[in-house]
Structure formats: C-alpha cells, structure tokens
PDB file of N, CA and C in Angstrom:
ATOM      1  N   MET T 214      22.212   5.323  21.003  1.00  0.00           N
ATOM      2  CA  MET T 214      22.748   5.485  19.920  1.00  0.00           C
ATOM      3  C   MET T 214      23.265   4.990  19.268  1.00  0.00           C
ATOM      4  N   LYS T 215      22.815   3.248  19.519  1.00  0.00           N
ATOM      5  CA  LYS T 215      22.332   2.416  18.855  1.00  0.00           C
ATOM      6  C   LYS T 215      21.196   2.850  17.464  1.00  0.00           C
ATOM      7  N   ARG T 216      20.498   3.701  18.721  1.00  0.00           N
ATOM      8  CA  ARG T 216      19.102   4.247  18.036  1.00  0.00           C
ATOM      9  C   ARG T 216      18.984   5.577  16.595  1.00  0.00           C
ATOM     10  N   LYS T 217      20.436   6.166  16.600  1.00  0.00           N
ATOM     11  CA  LYS T 217      20.729   7.584  16.209  1.00  0.00           C
ATOM     12  C   LYS T 217      21.045   6.890  15.048  1.00  0.00           C
ATOM     13  N   LEU T 218      22.200   5.106  15.161  1.00  0.00           N
ATOM     14  CA  LEU T 218      23.043   4.518  14.318  1.00  0.00           C
ATOM     15  C   LEU T 218      21.711   4.222  13.002  1.00  0.00           C
ATOM     16  N   LEU T 219      20.958   3.575  13.491  1.00  0.00           N
ATOM     17  CA  LEU T 219      20.091   3.116  12.960  1.00  0.00           C
ATOM     18  C   LEU T 219      18.649   3.591  11.493  1.00  0.00           C
ATOM     19  N   PHE T 220      18.796   4.487  12.561  1.00  0.00           N
ATOM     20  CA  PHE T 220      18.289   5.873  12.015  1.00  0.00           C
ATOM     21  C   PHE T 220      18.357   6.451  10.273  1.00  0.00           C
ATOM     22  N   TYR T 221      20.260   6.966  11.298  1.00  0.00           N
ATOM     23  CA  TYR T 221      20.613   7.175  10.441  1.00  0.00           C
ATOM     24  C   TYR T 221      21.006   6.264   8.275  1.00  0.00           C
ATOM     25  N   LEU T 222      21.315   5.055   9.225  1.00  0.00           N
ATOM     26  CA  LEU T 222      21.177   3.634   8.246  1.00  0.00           C
ATOM     27  C   LEU T 222      19.982   3.883   7.324  1.00  0.00           C
ATOM     28  N   PHE T 223      19.170   4.120   7.664  1.00  0.00           N
ATOM     29  CA  PHE T 223      17.440   3.766   7.154  1.00  0.00           C
ATOM     30  C   PHE T 223      17.335   5.479   6.530  1.00  0.00           C
ATOM     31  N   SER T 224      17.908   5.922   6.593  1.00  0.00           N
ATOM     32  CA  SER T 224      17.500   6.879   6.263  1.00  0.00           C
ATOM     33  C   SER T 224      18.788   7.329   4.609  1.00  0.00           C
ATOM     34  N   ILE T 225      20.143   6.812   5.081  1.00  0.00           N
ATOM     35  CA  ILE T 225      20.539   6.713   3.616  1.00  0.00           C
ATOM     36  C   ILE T 225      19.996   5.677   2.597  1.00  0.00           C
ATOM     37  N   VAL T 226      19.157   3.945   3.450  1.00  0.00           N
ATOM     38  CA  VAL T 226      18.702   3.511   2.300  1.00  0.00           C
ATOM     39  C   VAL T 226      17.376   4.612   1.416  1.00  0.00           C
ATOM     40  N   PHE T 227      16.441   4.969   2.219  1.00  0.00           N
ATOM     41  CA  PHE T 227      15.735   6.061   1.575  1.00  0.00           C
ATOM     42  C   PHE T 227      15.972   6.801   1.120  1.00  0.00           C
ATOM     43  N   PHE T 228      16.645   7.021   1.178  1.00  0.00           N
ATOM     44  CA  PHE T 228      17.450   9.163   0.665  1.00  0.00           C
ATOM     45  C   PHE T 228      17.944   8.451  -0.757  1.00  0.00           C
ATOM     46  N   ILE T 229      18.197   7.169  -1.483  1.00  0.00           N
ATOM     47  CA  ILE T 229      18.796   6.302  -2.077  1.00  0.00           C
ATOM     48  C   ILE T 229      18.421   5.976  -3.125  1.00  0.00           C
ATOM     49  N   GLU T 230      16.831   5.667  -2.756  1.00  0.00           N
ATOM     50  CA  GLU T 230      15.131   5.309  -3.213  1.00  0.00           C
ATOM     51  C   GLU T 230      14.739   6.656  -4.244  1.00  0.00           C
ATOM     52  N   THR T 231      15.130   8.259  -3.890  1.00  0.00           N
ATOM     53  CA  THR T 231      13.716   9.130  -4.134  1.00  0.00           C
ATOM     54  C   THR T 231      14.406   9.874  -5.428  1.00  0.00           C
ATOM     55  N   ASN T 232      13.895  10.023  -5.975  1.00  0.00           N
ATOM     56  CA  ASN T 232      13.137  10.410  -7.187  1.00  0.00           C
ATOM     57  C   ASN T 232      13.241  11.906  -7.251  1.00  0.00           C
ATOM     58  N   ALA T 233      15.250  12.604  -7.646  1.00  0.00           N
ATOM     59  CA  ALA T 233      15.278  14.111  -7.236  1.00  0.00           C
ATOM     60  C   ALA T 233      15.315  15.377  -8.985  1.00  0.00           C
ATOM     61  N   GLN T 234      14.341  15.897  -8.811  1.00  0.00           N
ATOM     62  CA  GLN T 234      13.565  16.185 -10.320  1.00  0.00           C
ATOM     63  C   GLN T 234      12.893  17.429  -9.922  1.00  0.00           C
ATOM     64  N   CYS T 235      13.132  18.694 -10.381  1.00  0.00           N
ATOM     65  CA  CYS T 235      11.952  19.471 -10.619  1.00  0.00           C
ATOM     66  C   CYS T 235      11.042  20.095 -11.548  1.00  0.00           C
ATOM     67  N   ALA T 236      10.143  19.807 -11.356  1.00  0.00           N
ATOM     68  CA  ALA T 236       8.694  20.165 -11.564  1.00  0.00           C
ATOM     69  C   ALA T 236       9.135  20.870 -13.000  1.00  0.00           C
ATOM     70  N   MET T 237       9.682  21.107 -13.720  1.00  0.00           N
ATOM     71  CA  MET T 237      10.140  21.082 -15.893  1.00  0.00           C
ATOM     72  C   MET T 237      10.871  19.927 -16.214  1.00  0.00           C
ATOM     73  N   CYS T 238      12.122  19.487 -15.551  1.00  0.00           N
ATOM     74  CA  CYS T 238      12.350  18.253 -16.134  1.00  0.00           C
ATOM     75  C   CYS T 238      11.233  16.966 -15.666  1.00  0.00           C
ATOM     76  N   ARG T 239      10.657  17.237 -15.112  1.00  0.00           N
ATOM     77  CA  ARG T 239       9.956  15.329 -14.691  1.00  0.00           C
ATOM     78  C   ARG T 239       9.144  15.812 -16.104  1.00  0.00           C
ATOM     79  N   ALA T 240       8.390  16.875 -16.356  1.00  0.00           N
ATOM     80  CA  ALA T 240       7.236  17.270 -17.582  1.00  0.00           C
ATOM     81  C   ALA T 240       8.301  16.621 -18.731  1.00  0.00           C
ATOM     82  N   VAL T 241       9.315  17.757 -18.885  1.00  0.00           N
ATOM     83  CA  VAL T 241       9.828  17.533 -20.279  1.00  0.00           C
ATOM     84  C   VAL T 241      10.429  15.426 -20.367  1.00  0.00           C
ATOM     85  N   LEU T 242      11.108  15.463 -19.694  1.00  0.00           N
ATOM     86  CA  LEU T 242      11.714  13.940 -19.507  1.00  0.00           C
ATOM     87  C   LEU T 242      10.019  13.152 -19.103  1.00  0.00           C
ATOM     88  N   GLU T 243       9.430  13.489 -18.144  1.00  0.00           N
ATOM     89  CA  GLU T 243       7.942  12.419 -18.894  1.00  0.00           C
ATOM     90  C   GLU T 243       7.646  12.463 -21.081  1.00  0.00           C
ATOM     91  N   SER T 244       7.675  12.991 -21.094  1.00  0.00           N
ATOM     92  CA  SER T 244       7.522  12.971 -22.519  1.00  0.00           C
ATOM     93  C   SER T 244       8.070  12.220 -23.348  1.00  0.00           C
ATOM     94  N   GLU T 245       8.922  11.344 -23.173  1.00  0.00           N
ATOM     95  CA  GLU T 245       9.946  10.791 -23.716  1.00  0.00           C
ATOM     96  C   GLU T 245       9.703   9.262 -24.080  1.00  0.00           C
ATOM     97  N   GLU T 246      10.020   8.918 -25.272  1.00  0.00           N
ATOM     98  CA  GLU T 246       9.466   7.795 -24.907  1.00  0.00           C
ATOM     99  C   GLU T 246       9.750   6.653 -23.999  1.00  0.00           C
ATOM    100  N   GLY T 247      11.731   6.484 -24.433  1.00  0.00           N
ATOM    101  CA  GLY T 247      12.755   5.249 -23.607  1.00  0.00           C
ATOM    102  C   GLY T 247      12.236   6.516 -22.650  1.00  0.00           C
ATOM    103  N   GLN T 248      12.715   5.835 -21.239  1.00  0.00           N
ATOM    104  CA  GLN T 248      12.886   6.568 -20.076  1.00  0.00           C
ATOM    105  C   GLN T 248      13.990   6.611 -19.295  1.00  0.00           C
ATOM    106  N   THR T 249      15.280   5.762 -20.182  1.00  0.00           N
ATOM    107  CA  THR T 249      16.677   6.034 -19.945  1.00  0.00           C
ATOM    108  C   THR T 249      17.447   7.018 -19.779  1.00  0.00           C
ATOM    109  N   THR T 250      17.070   8.818 -20.562  1.00  0.00           N
ATOM    110  CA  THR T 250      17.361  10.084 -20.115  1.00  0.00           C
ATOM    111  C   THR T 250      16.933   9.906 -19.311  1.00  0.00           C
ATOM    112  N   ALA T 251      16.023   9.718 -19.122  1.00  0.00           N
ATOM    113  CA  ALA T 251      14.848  10.250 -17.138  1.00  0.00           C
ATOM    114  C   ALA T 251      15.631   9.940 -16.105  1.00  0.00           C
ATOM    115  N   GLU T 252      16.346   8.139 -16.624  1.00  0.00           N
ATOM    116  CA  GLU T 252      16.965   7.619 -15.135  1.00  0.00           C
ATOM    117  C   GLU T 252      18.454   8.247 -15.176  1.00  0.00           C
ATOM    118  N   GLY T 253      19.015   8.486 -15.863  1.00  0.00           N
ATOM    119  CA  GLY T 253      20.356   9.346 -16.462  1.00  0.00           C
ATOM    120  C   GLY T 253      20.312  10.951 -16.109  1.00  0.00           C
ATOM    121  N   VAL T 254      19.312  11.654 -15.990  1.00  0.00           N
ATOM    122  CA  VAL T 254      19.330  12.939 -15.411  1.00  0.00           C
ATOM    123  C   VAL T 254      18.882  12.829 -13.909  1.00  0.00           C
ATOM    124  N   ASN T 255      18.199  11.924 -12.697  1.00  0.00           N
ATOM    125  CA  ASN T 255      18.110  11.738 -11.706  1.00  0.00           C
ATOM    126  C   ASN T 255      19.285  11.035 -11.251  1.00  0.00           C
ATOM    127  N   ASP T 256      20.131  10.193 -11.419  1.00  0.00           N
ATOM    128  CA  ASP T 256      21.541   9.954 -10.725  1.00  0.00           C
ATOM    129  C   ASP T 256      22.555  10.913 -11.205  1.00  0.00           C
ATOM    130  N   GLY T 257      22.505  11.141 -11.900  1.00  0.00           N
ATOM    131  CA  GLY T 257      23.418  13.008 -11.331  1.00  0.00           C
ATOM    132  C   GLY T 257      22.435  13.691 -10.284  1.00  0.00           C
ATOM    133  N   ILE T 258      21.193  14.241 -10.160  1.00  0.00           N
ATOM    134  CA  ILE T 258      20.886  15.242  -9.429  1.00  0.00           C
ATOM    135  C   ILE T 258      20.939  13.986  -7.840  1.00  0.00           C
ATOM    136  N   MET T 259      21.354  12.747  -7.994  1.00  0.00           N
ATOM    137  CA  MET T 259      21.271  12.284  -6.737  1.00  0.00           C
ATOM    138  C   MET T 259      22.709  12.233  -7.192  1.00  0.00           C
ATOM    139  N   TYR T 260      23.575  12.430  -7.720  1.00  0.00           N
ATOM    140  CA  TYR T 260      25.508  12.148  -7.865  1.00  0.00           C
ATOM    141  C   TYR T 260      25.476  14.028  -6.947  1.00  0.00           C
ATOM    142  N   LEU T 261      24.871  14.978  -8.099  1.00  0.00           N
ATOM    143  CA  LEU T 261      25.858  16.191  -7.570  1.00  0.00           C
ATOM    144  C   LEU T 261      25.078  16.583  -6.213  1.00  0.00           C
ATOM    145  N   MET T 262      24.094  15.949  -5.352  1.00  0.00           N
ATOM    146  CA  MET T 262      23.591  16.486  -4.064  1.00  0.00           C
ATOM    147  C   MET T 262      23.824  15.456  -2.944  1.00  0.00           C
ATOM    148  N   ALA T 263      24.302  14.222  -3.641  1.00  0.00           N
ATOM    149  CA  ALA T 263      25.098  13.183  -2.460  1.00  0.00           C
ATOM    150  C   ALA T 263      26.808  14.029  -2.074  1.00  0.00           C
ATOM    151  N   ILE T 264      27.641  14.879  -3.146  1.00  0.00           N
ATOM    152  CA  ILE T 264      28.697  14.732  -2.458  1.00  0.00           C
ATOM    153  C   ILE T 264      29.095  16.130  -1.346  1.00  0.00           C
ATOM    154  N   PRO T 265      28.095  16.733  -1.737  1.00  0.00           N
ATOM    155  CA  PRO T 265      28.196  18.046  -0.117  1.00  0.00           C
ATOM    156  C   PRO T 265      28.536  17.282   0.980  1.00  0.00           C
ATOM    157  N   TYR T 266      27.308  16.661   1.219  1.00  0.00           N
ATOM    158  CA  TYR T 266      26.942  15.830   3.266  1.00  0.00           C
ATOM    159  C   TYR T 266      28.216  14.675   2.699  1.00  0.00           C
ATOM    160  N   ILE T 267      28.640  13.955   1.565  1.00  0.00           N
ATOM    161  CA  ILE T 267      29.769  13.254   2.493  1.00  0.00           C
ATOM    162  C   ILE T 267      30.020  14.013   3.232  1.00  0.00           C
ATOM    163  N   LEU T 268      31.533  15.261   1.795  1.00  0.00           N
ATOM    164  CA  LEU T 268      32.612  16.080   2.315  1.00  0.00           C
ATOM    165  C   LEU T 268      32.718  16.046   3.615  1.00  0.00           C
ATOM    166  N   VAL T 269      30.424  17.019   3.464  1.00  0.00           N
ATOM    167  CA  VAL T 269      30.882  17.180   5.411  1.00  0.00           C
ATOM    168  C   VAL T 269      31.204  16.124   6.589  1.00  0.00           C
ATOM    169  N   GLY T 270      30.895  15.577   6.251  1.00  0.00           N
ATOM    170  CA  GLY T 270      30.388  14.070   6.773  1.00  0.00           C
ATOM    171  C   GLY T 270      31.732  13.798   7.078  1.00  0.00           C
ATOM    172  N   SER T 271      32.267  12.858   6.130  1.00  0.00           N
ATOM    173  CA  SER T 271      33.876  13.020   6.805  1.00  0.00           C
ATOM    174  C   SER T 271      34.902  13.900   7.451  1.00  0.00           C
ATOM    175  N   ILE T 272      35.162  15.617   6.986  1.00  0.00           N
ATOM    176  CA  ILE T 272      35.758  16.012   7.652  1.00  0.00           C
ATOM    177  C   ILE T 272      35.042  15.902   8.874  1.00  0.00           C
ATOM    178  N   GLY T 273      33.943  16.112   9.251  1.00  0.00           N
ATOM    179  CA  GLY T 273      33.367  16.152  10.332  1.00  0.00           C
ATOM    180  C   GLY T 273      33.915  14.415  11.163  1.00  0.00           C
ATOM    181  N   PHE T 274      34.162  13.885  10.272  1.00  0.00           N
ATOM    182  CA  PHE T 274      34.241  12.389  11.094  1.00  0.00           C
ATOM    183  C   PHE T 274      35.616  12.081  11.987  1.00  0.00           C
ATOM    184  N   ILE T 275      36.188  12.867  10.260  1.00  0.00           N
ATOM    185  CA  ILE T 275      37.672  12.917  11.098  1.00  0.00           C
ATOM    186  C   ILE T 275      38.511  14.457  11.847  1.00  0.00           C
ATOM    187  N   ILE T 276      37.563  15.475  12.267  1.00  0.00           N
ATOM    188  CA  ILE T 276      38.216  16.600  13.530  1.00  0.00           C
ATOM    189  C   ILE T 276      37.754  15.558  14.685  1.00  0.00           C
ATOM    190  N   TYR T 277      36.002  14.370  14.678  1.00  0.00           N
ATOM    191  CA  TYR T 277      35.584  13.844  15.546  1.00  0.00           C
ATOM    192  C   TYR T 277      36.297  12.665  15.758  1.00  0.00           C
ATOM    193  N   TRP T 278      37.119  11.736  14.782  1.00  0.00           N
ATOM    194  CA  TRP T 278      38.701  11.242  15.607  1.00  0.00           C
ATOM    195  C   TRP T 278      39.346  11.640  15.990  1.00  0.00           C
ATOM    196  N   LYS T 279      39.807  12.661  15.516  1.00  0.00           N
ATOM    197  CA  LYS T 279      41.368  13.423  16.178  1.00  0.00           C
ATOM    198  C   LYS T 279      41.024  13.238  17.432  1.00  0.00           C
ATOM    199  N   PHE T 280      39.845  14.416  17.265  1.00  0.00           N
ATOM    200  CA  PHE T 280      39.844  14.976  19.319  1.00  0.00           C
ATOM    201  C   PHE T 280      39.336  14.118  19.887  1.00  0.00           C
ATOM    202  N   PHE T 281      39.103  12.901  19.464  1.00  0.00           N
ATOM    203  CA  PHE T 281      39.449  12.007  20.864  1.00  0.00           C
ATOM    204  C   PHE T 281      40.110  11.161  21.001  1.00  0.00           C
ATOM    205  N   ARG T 282      40.609  11.075  19.680  1.00  0.00           N
ATOM    206  CA  ARG T 282      42.565  10.191  19.934  1.00  0.00           C
ATOM    207  C   ARG T 282      43.615  11.167  20.938  1.00  0.00           C
ATOM    208  N   ARG T 283      43.158  11.885  19.976  1.00  0.00           N
ATOM    209  CA  ARG T 283      44.333  13.199  21.522  1.00  0.00           C
ATOM    210  C   ARG T 283      44.095  13.410  22.884  1.00  0.00           C
ATOM    211  N   LYS T 284      42.447  12.982  22.827  1.00  0.00           N
ATOM    212  CA  LYS T 284      41.711  12.730  24.920  1.00  0.00           C
ATOM    213  C   LYS T 284      42.130  12.278  25.324  1.00  0.00           C
ATOM    214  N   LYS T 285      42.328  10.744  24.711  1.00  0.00           N
ATOM    215  CA  LYS T 285      43.311   9.686  25.039  1.00  0.00           C
ATOM    216  C   LYS T 285      44.151   9.465  24.915  1.00  0.00           C
ATOM    217  N   GLU T 286      45.040  10.163  24.262  1.00  0.00           N
ATOM    218  CA  GLU T 286      46.224  10.213  24.178  1.00  0.00           C
ATOM    219  C   GLU T 286      46.811  11.213  26.322  1.00  0.00           C
ATOM    220  N   ILE T 287      45.917  11.820  26.100  1.00  0.00           N
ATOM    221  CA  ILE T 287      47.105  12.799  26.626  1.00  0.00           C
ATOM    222  C   ILE T 287      45.819  12.505  28.759  1.00  0.00           C
ATOM    223  N   LYS T 288      45.136  11.383  28.420  1.00  0.00           N
ATOM    224  CA  LYS T 288      45.158  10.414  30.046  1.00  0.00           C
ATOM    225  C   LYS T 288      46.001   9.340  30.012  1.00  0.00           C
TER     226      LYS T 288
END
C-alpha cells in the first residue's frame, strides 16, 4: 500500500512538470519572441487535462469511503 501511494505521489509531481502541447501549437508558439503565451497555453492544457481525472478520482474516493463506512457500521 505504501509503495502504491508513493508511486502516485511521484506520478503527480512529474505530471505537473510535463509540457503538454500538440505539434502545431508548439511550432506556432516557439516562433514567438516572448514565451509567455506558450506558458499560458501549457497551463490551460494542463488545467483542462487534469479536471476529469480529479473529478473521477473524487467520485471514486467518495464511493469507496461510503462503502467502507457502511461496512463498519454493520459489524
């Protein structure tokens, strides 16, 4: 269990540091002088990509939590 938790924590840390751009976006944004627009696009892509995972994870956690809480009350 500790190994899985540690793996997930490292995955999240490295997930945040990745650059998520399609090839066309990268080509257009790299030709720009200042990289502020490219950083903004990267942040937007990461935001849009992370939200579904957070929602699904939250719903899964709530279901897990309610299932085991009910199981303890029955005993």
